[in-house]
Short mmCIF file of C-alpha atoms and ligand atoms in Angstrom, two decimals:
data_model
loop_
_atom_site.label_atom_id
_atom_site.label_comp_id
_atom_site.label_asym_id
_atom_site.label_seq_id
_atom_site.Cartn_x
_atom_site.Cartn_y
_atom_site.Cartn_z
CA MET A 1 29.58 -25.46 90.14
CA SER A 2 29.52 -28.47 92.46
CA ASP A 3 32.03 -28.62 95.29
CA SER A 4 33.43 -31.88 93.98
CA ARG A 5 33.98 -30.39 90.57
CA THR A 6 35.81 -27.37 92.01
CA GLN A 7 37.85 -29.61 94.28
CA ALA A 8 38.81 -32.05 91.50
CA LEU A 9 39.76 -29.30 89.06
CA ASN A 10 41.74 -27.41 91.69
CA THR A 11 43.73 -30.55 92.49
CA ILE A 12 44.41 -31.32 88.82
CA ARG A 13 45.56 -27.76 88.14
CA ALA A 14 47.71 -27.70 91.30
CA GLU A 15 49.41 -30.94 90.23
CA HIS A 16 50.04 -29.47 86.79
CA ARG A 17 51.62 -26.41 88.41
CA THR A 18 54.05 -28.36 90.60
CA LEU A 19 55.09 -30.54 87.67
CA ALA A 20 55.56 -27.52 85.38
CA ALA A 21 57.51 -25.70 88.10
CA VAL A 22 60.04 -28.52 88.50
CA ILE A 23 60.52 -28.90 84.74
CA HIS A 24 60.94 -25.16 84.41
CA ASN A 25 63.53 -25.11 87.15
CA LEU A 26 65.44 -28.03 85.71
CA LYS A 27 65.65 -26.16 82.42
CA ASP A 28 66.79 -22.91 84.09
CA LEU A 29 69.30 -24.72 86.28
CA LEU A 30 70.92 -26.37 83.25
CA THR A 31 71.15 -22.99 81.52
CA GLU A 32 72.94 -21.52 84.56
CA VAL A 33 75.31 -24.49 84.85
CA HIS A 34 76.05 -24.38 81.12
CA ALA A 35 76.85 -20.66 81.34
CA GLN A 36 79.08 -21.46 84.35
CA ARG A 37 77.08 -19.15 86.58
CA MET A 38 76.25 -22.04 88.91
CA LYS A 39 78.00 -25.16 90.10
CA VAL A 40 76.45 -28.40 89.00
CA ASP A 41 74.54 -30.23 91.76
CA PHE A 42 73.96 -33.76 90.44
CA PRO A 43 71.88 -35.03 93.38
CA LEU A 44 69.51 -32.08 92.86
CA LEU A 45 69.32 -32.69 89.10
CA TRP A 46 68.63 -36.42 89.62
CA SER A 47 66.03 -35.58 92.24
CA MET A 48 64.23 -33.29 89.77
CA VAL A 49 64.37 -35.93 87.04
CA TYR A 50 63.03 -38.53 89.47
CA TYR A 51 60.17 -36.20 90.41
CA ILE A 52 59.10 -35.34 86.86
CA ASP A 53 59.35 -39.01 85.94
CA ALA A 54 57.66 -40.64 88.90
CA PHE A 55 55.05 -38.12 90.08
CA PRO A 56 52.98 -38.05 86.87
CA ASP A 57 53.54 -41.73 86.20
CA ARG A 58 52.64 -42.97 89.69
CA LEU A 59 49.97 -40.50 90.80
CA HIS A 60 48.73 -38.00 88.23
CA HIS A 61 48.26 -39.84 84.93
CA PRO A 62 46.68 -42.98 86.43
CA LYS A 63 44.01 -40.80 88.07
CA GLU A 64 43.29 -39.09 84.76
CA ASP A 65 43.21 -42.36 82.83
CA GLU A 66 41.14 -44.33 85.32
CA TRP A 67 38.68 -41.64 86.41
CA LEU A 68 38.51 -38.43 84.38
CA PHE A 69 39.08 -39.97 80.93
CA ARG A 70 37.18 -43.20 81.59
CA LEU A 71 34.06 -41.40 82.84
CA LEU A 72 34.18 -38.83 80.05
CA ARG A 73 34.33 -41.63 77.46
CA GLN A 74 31.19 -43.08 79.04
CA ARG A 75 29.29 -39.80 78.78
CA THR A 76 30.26 -38.68 75.26
CA HIS A 77 32.20 -39.66 72.14
CA GLU A 78 33.00 -36.03 71.49
CA ALA A 79 36.24 -36.29 73.47
CA ASP A 80 37.35 -39.73 72.22
CA ALA A 81 39.98 -38.53 69.74
CA LEU A 82 41.36 -36.02 72.21
CA ILE A 83 41.58 -38.63 74.98
CA ASP A 84 43.28 -41.08 72.59
CA GLU A 85 45.95 -38.46 71.90
CA LEU A 86 46.41 -37.52 75.59
CA GLN A 87 46.76 -41.19 76.56
CA ARG A 88 49.27 -41.72 73.77
CA GLN A 89 51.24 -38.85 75.31
CA HIS A 90 51.02 -40.46 78.77
CA THR A 91 52.59 -43.64 77.41
CA HIS A 92 55.29 -41.69 75.56
CA GLU A 93 56.49 -40.03 78.73
CA PRO A 94 58.69 -42.82 80.17
CA GLN A 95 60.57 -42.90 76.86
CA ALA A 96 61.21 -39.15 76.98
CA LEU A 97 62.40 -39.44 80.58
CA GLY A 98 64.68 -42.32 79.61
CA GLU A 99 66.43 -40.00 77.16
CA ILE A 100 66.86 -37.33 79.84
CA ARG A 101 68.31 -39.88 82.27
CA ARG A 102 70.71 -41.13 79.62
CA TRP A 103 72.07 -37.66 78.84
CA LEU A 104 72.25 -36.63 82.49
CA GLY A 105 74.28 -39.79 83.16
CA ASN A 106 76.57 -38.90 80.28
CA VAL A 107 77.05 -35.38 81.63
CA GLU A 108 78.00 -36.87 84.99
CA ALA A 109 80.46 -39.18 83.24
CA GLY A 110 82.00 -36.17 81.48
CA VAL A 111 81.09 -37.33 77.96
CA PRO A 112 81.86 -34.49 75.50
CA GLY A 113 78.82 -32.80 73.98
CA SER A 114 76.43 -34.39 76.44
CA MET A 115 75.46 -31.13 78.17
CA ASP A 116 74.18 -29.68 74.89
CA ALA A 117 72.27 -32.89 74.19
CA LEU A 118 70.78 -32.86 77.69
CA MET A 119 69.65 -29.26 77.33
CA ARG A 120 68.05 -29.98 73.96
CA THR A 121 66.31 -33.08 75.31
CA VAL A 122 64.96 -31.21 78.36
CA ALA A 123 63.77 -28.31 76.17
CA THR A 124 61.91 -30.72 73.88
CA TYR A 125 60.40 -32.50 76.87
CA ALA A 126 59.35 -29.18 78.45
CA GLU A 127 57.57 -28.15 75.21
CA PHE A 128 55.88 -31.55 75.02
CA THR A 129 54.67 -31.26 78.62
CA TRP A 130 53.41 -27.63 78.30
CA ARG A 131 51.39 -28.72 75.28
CA HIS A 132 50.00 -31.71 77.15
CA LEU A 133 48.97 -29.72 80.22
CA LYS A 134 47.53 -26.90 78.12
CA THR A 135 45.49 -29.32 76.01
CA GLU A 136 44.07 -30.91 79.17
CA GLU A 137 43.21 -27.57 80.73
CA HIS A 138 41.90 -25.77 77.64
CA GLU A 139 40.29 -28.60 75.66
CA LEU A 140 39.68 -31.65 77.82
CA ILE A 141 38.45 -29.97 81.01
CA PRO A 142 35.83 -27.81 79.22
CA LEU A 143 34.41 -30.99 77.63
CA ALA A 144 34.42 -32.68 81.03
CA GLU A 145 32.60 -29.68 82.51
CA THR A 146 29.95 -29.98 79.82
CA HIS A 147 29.37 -33.73 79.96
CA LEU A 148 30.21 -35.15 83.39
CA THR A 149 27.52 -35.51 86.05
CA SER A 150 27.89 -34.40 89.64
CA ALA A 151 28.20 -38.08 90.67
CA ASP A 152 31.13 -38.36 88.20
CA TRP A 153 32.80 -35.35 89.79
CA ASP A 154 32.33 -36.89 93.24
CA GLU A 155 34.25 -39.98 92.08
CA ILE A 156 36.99 -37.95 90.39
CA ALA A 157 37.40 -35.63 93.37
CA HIS A 158 37.63 -38.64 95.66
CA ALA A 159 40.29 -40.29 93.47
CA PHE A 160 42.43 -37.13 93.24
CA ALA A 161 41.99 -36.38 96.94
CA GLN A 162 43.98 -39.56 97.64
CA ASN A 163 46.97 -37.78 96.07
CA ALA A 164 46.71 -35.01 98.62
CA ASP A 165 46.09 -37.27 101.59
CA PRO A 166 49.30 -38.16 103.46
CA LEU A 167 47.50 -40.95 105.31
CA ASN A 168 46.64 -42.72 102.07
CA GLY A 169 48.36 -45.93 101.01
CA PHE A 170 52.02 -46.12 101.91
CA GLY A 171 52.47 -42.38 102.10
CA GLU A 172 53.63 -42.21 98.51
CA ALA A 173 51.85 -38.94 97.85
CA ASP A 174 53.38 -37.48 100.97
CA ALA A 175 56.82 -38.62 99.85
CA PHE A 176 56.33 -36.68 96.61
CA HIS A 177 55.25 -33.56 98.49
CA GLN A 178 58.33 -33.91 100.68
CA ARG A 179 60.60 -34.30 97.66
CA PHE A 180 59.04 -31.27 96.02
CA ARG A 181 59.80 -29.22 99.14
CA GLU A 182 63.40 -30.47 99.16
CA ILE A 183 63.82 -29.52 95.51
CA VAL A 184 62.49 -26.03 96.27
CA GLU A 185 64.84 -25.65 99.22
CA ARG A 186 67.92 -26.93 97.38
CA THR A 187 67.40 -24.84 94.26
CA PRO A 188 69.85 -21.93 94.53
CA ALA A 189 68.72 -18.31 94.28
CA PRO A 190 67.84 -16.46 92.09
CA LEU A 191 66.12 -19.55 90.69
CA GLY A 192 63.33 -21.00 92.75
CA LEU A 193 59.82 -22.19 92.65
CA ALA A 194 58.11 -19.43 94.58
FE1 FE2 B 201 47.73 -35.98 81.40
FE1 FE2 B 202 47.22 -33.79 83.66
#
């Protein structure tokens, strides 16, 4: 396996893990608050929602769309239908996050029934995201491994490396890493992202 390929796939999987971890924790935190085992921390909840909204939208999905998916479409038509579906899911995401923001706002405003609605919406979103990440890892990546050239992997690795480089751009990637660390630190025990 080429170094670029290993590097690109490691970065993609690591990004999936941080995203999944925050969603998982949001879900667990709401369960604890609902059961009155924990006090509600709205800044933490909003910070998590911001992260799961903005990180994929600003950094992760654009790199998939513009590099991984684009190059794979050039090499084969075998993945076309799968990529169509994954890109449809990328565009659906802001809508799903809009729903979560709406219900979280209603919970903060003390609207009756809104906590149940928020928990349902987050659970649906979590399921949707697990499916998306699993499909990419178990279906899309194997096709990419079969069809992409080592020059393709060089380009993809370079694009994703920007996400991990704090000196890149306006430090946006670094700001997301920082926020992730803050979320980890603020999440009360026994929950956590270890
Ligand atoms: Fe994706
Ligand atoms: Fe992804």
